PDB file of C-alpha atoms in Angstrom:
ATOM      1  CA  MET A  24      -4.572   2.994 -15.085  1.00 39.00           C
ATOM      2  CA  LYS A  25      -2.230  -0.263 -15.409  1.00 37.00           C
ATOM      3  CA  GLU A  26       0.871   2.096 -15.936  1.00 36.00           C
ATOM      4  CA  SER A  27       0.356   3.326 -12.177  1.00 37.00           C
ATOM      5  CA  THR A  28      -0.216   0.240 -10.914  1.00 39.00           C
ATOM      6  CA  THR A  29       3.012  -0.799 -12.487  1.00 38.00           C
ATOM      7  CA  SER A  30       4.809   1.966 -11.227  1.00 39.00           C
ATOM      8  CA  GLY A  31       3.456   1.594  -7.723  1.00 41.00           C
ATOM      9  CA  MET A  32       4.847  -1.921  -7.865  1.00 41.00           C
ATOM     10  CA  SER A  33       8.285  -0.681  -8.695  1.00 39.00           C
ATOM     11  CA  LYS A  34       7.882   1.498  -5.931  1.00 45.00           C
ATOM     12  CA  VAL A  35       7.128  -1.572  -3.701  1.00 47.00           C
ATOM     13  CA  ALA A  36       9.820  -3.781  -4.748  1.00 48.00           C
ATOM     14  CA  GLY A  37      12.444  -0.894  -3.927  1.00 52.00           C
ATOM     15  CA  PRO A  38      12.001  -0.365  -0.357  1.00 53.00           C
ATOM     16  CA  LEU A  39      11.378  -4.179   0.100  1.00 58.00           C
ATOM     17  CA  GLN A  40      14.820  -4.802  -1.703  1.00 60.00           C
ATOM     18  CA  GLU A  41      16.804  -2.530   0.572  1.00 68.00           C
ATOM     19  CA  VAL A  42      15.678  -3.527   3.761  1.00 83.00           C
ATOM     20  CA  ASP A  43      16.640  -6.568   6.177  1.00 86.00           C
ATOM     21  CA  PRO A  44      13.264  -7.998   7.463  1.00 84.00           C
ATOM     22  CA  ARG A  45      15.506  -8.302  10.704  1.00 88.00           C
ATOM     23  CA  GLU A  46      15.905  -4.741  10.950  1.00 91.00           C
ATOM     24  CA  ILE A  47      12.266  -3.885  11.062  1.00 90.00           C
ATOM     25  CA  GLU A  48      11.809  -6.473  13.719  1.00 89.00           C
ATOM     26  CA  MET A  49      14.756  -5.387  15.721  1.00 92.00           C
ATOM     27  CA  ILE A  50      13.142  -1.612  15.553  1.00 93.00           C
ATOM     28  CA  MET A  51       9.789  -3.225  16.596  1.00 92.00           C
ATOM     29  CA  SER A  52      10.676  -5.476  19.277  1.00 88.00           C
ATOM     30  CA  ARG A  53      10.278  -2.349  21.804  1.00 87.00           C
ATOM     31  CA  ILE A  54       6.546  -1.199  20.691  1.00 93.00           C
ATOM     32  CA  ASN A  55       4.026  -2.350  22.740  1.00 93.00           C
ATOM     33  CA  PHE A  56       1.232  -4.183  21.183  1.00 96.00           C
ATOM     34  CA  PRO A  57      -1.524  -3.616  20.001  1.00 97.00           C
ATOM     35  CA  ALA A  58       0.012  -0.818  17.720  1.00 98.00           C
ATOM     36  CA  SER A  59      -1.731   1.029  14.965  1.00 98.00           C
ATOM     37  CA  LYS A  60       0.042   1.660  11.541  1.00 98.00           C
ATOM     38  CA  SER A  61       0.547   5.237  12.916  1.00 98.00           C
ATOM     39  CA  ASP A  62       2.194   3.860  16.436  1.00 97.00           C
ATOM     40  CA  LEU A  63       5.022   1.598  14.114  1.00 97.00           C
ATOM     41  CA  ILE A  64       5.780   4.595  12.216  1.00 97.00           C
ATOM     42  CA  THR A  65       6.288   6.894  14.887  1.00 96.00           C
ATOM     43  CA  ARG A  66       8.704   3.965  16.355  1.00 96.00           C
ATOM     44  CA  VAL A  67      10.483   3.863  13.104  1.00 95.00           C
ATOM     45  CA  GLN A  68      11.063   7.634  13.033  1.00 96.00           C
ATOM     46  CA  ASP A  69      12.330   7.575  16.435  1.00 95.00           C
ATOM     47  CA  SER A  70      14.800   4.570  16.320  1.00 95.00           C
ATOM     48  CA  GLY A  71      16.627   6.805  13.296  1.00 93.00           C
ATOM     49  CA  ALA A  72      15.569   3.911  11.099  1.00 94.00           C
ATOM     50  CA  SER A  73      16.548   4.096   7.251  1.00 92.00           C
ATOM     51  CA  GLN A  74      14.143   5.852   4.845  1.00 93.00           C
ATOM     52  CA  GLY A  75      13.871   2.323   3.138  1.00 93.00           C
ATOM     53  CA  VAL A  76      12.375   1.203   6.352  1.00 94.00           C
ATOM     54  CA  LEU A  77      10.352   3.768   6.511  1.00 95.00           C
ATOM     55  CA  ASP A  78       9.317   3.660   3.141  1.00 94.00           C
ATOM     56  CA  THR A  79       8.353  -0.183   3.553  1.00 94.00           C
ATOM     57  CA  VAL A  80       6.116   0.339   7.037  1.00 95.00           C
ATOM     58  CA  ASN A  81       4.329   3.075   5.094  1.00 96.00           C
ATOM     59  CA  LEU A  82       2.950   0.139   2.867  1.00 96.00           C
ATOM     60  CA  PHE A  83       1.213  -1.292   5.961  1.00 97.00           C
ATOM     61  CA  GLN A  84      -2.133  -1.773   5.903  1.00 97.00           C
ATOM     62  CA  GLU A  85      -4.294   0.749   8.319  1.00 98.00           C
ATOM     63  CA  ARG A  86      -5.049  -1.751  10.870  1.00 98.00           C
ATOM     64  CA  ASN A  87      -4.277  -2.507  14.694  1.00 98.00           C
ATOM     65  CA  TYR A  88      -1.130  -5.176  14.926  1.00 98.00           C
ATOM     66  CA  LYS A  89      -0.955  -7.810  18.165  1.00 97.00           C
ATOM     67  CA  SER A  90       2.434  -9.118  17.667  1.00 96.00           C
ATOM     68  CA  MET A  91       5.522  -9.540  16.047  1.00 95.00           C
ATOM     69  CA  ASP A  92       3.627 -12.312  14.185  1.00 96.00           C
ATOM     70  CA  ASP A  93       1.390  -9.882  12.486  1.00 96.00           C
ATOM     71  CA  ILE A  94       4.025  -7.624  11.376  1.00 95.00           C
ATOM     72  CA  ARG A  95       6.044 -10.789   9.531  1.00 93.00           C
ATOM     73  CA  SER A  96       2.731 -11.321   7.857  1.00 95.00           C
ATOM     74  CA  GLU A  97       2.431  -8.117   6.625  1.00 95.00           C
ATOM     75  CA  LEU A  98       5.831  -7.882   5.420  1.00 92.00           C
ATOM     76  CA  LYS A  99       5.182 -11.133   3.666  1.00 92.00           C
ATOM     77  CA  ARG A 100       1.765  -9.695   2.244  1.00 93.00           C
ATOM     78  CA  ILE A 101       3.866  -6.612   0.795  1.00 90.00           C
ATOM     79  CA  ARG A 102       6.538  -8.906  -0.769  1.00 85.00           C
ATOM     80  CA  GLN A 103       3.967 -11.063  -2.565  1.00 86.00           C
ATOM     81  CA  ARG A 104       2.440  -7.609  -4.244  1.00 77.00           C
TER      82      ARG A 104
END
């Protein structure tokens, strides 16, 4: 079981190392809040963003995001894993 957790952590680190948080903020700047995780993923896909950005947003929790501050907090939470 620990091996799975370790594998998961390395997968988390990969996308975050490749992604500039400013890129995510730029992509999300046109989204209407509140937005679900699914809405965020759709926005990323429609923007033509890199696979790293999509992988990162796929790590977000299933919930509604009310603002860019929520997205920044979620990015911080993911980095601290």
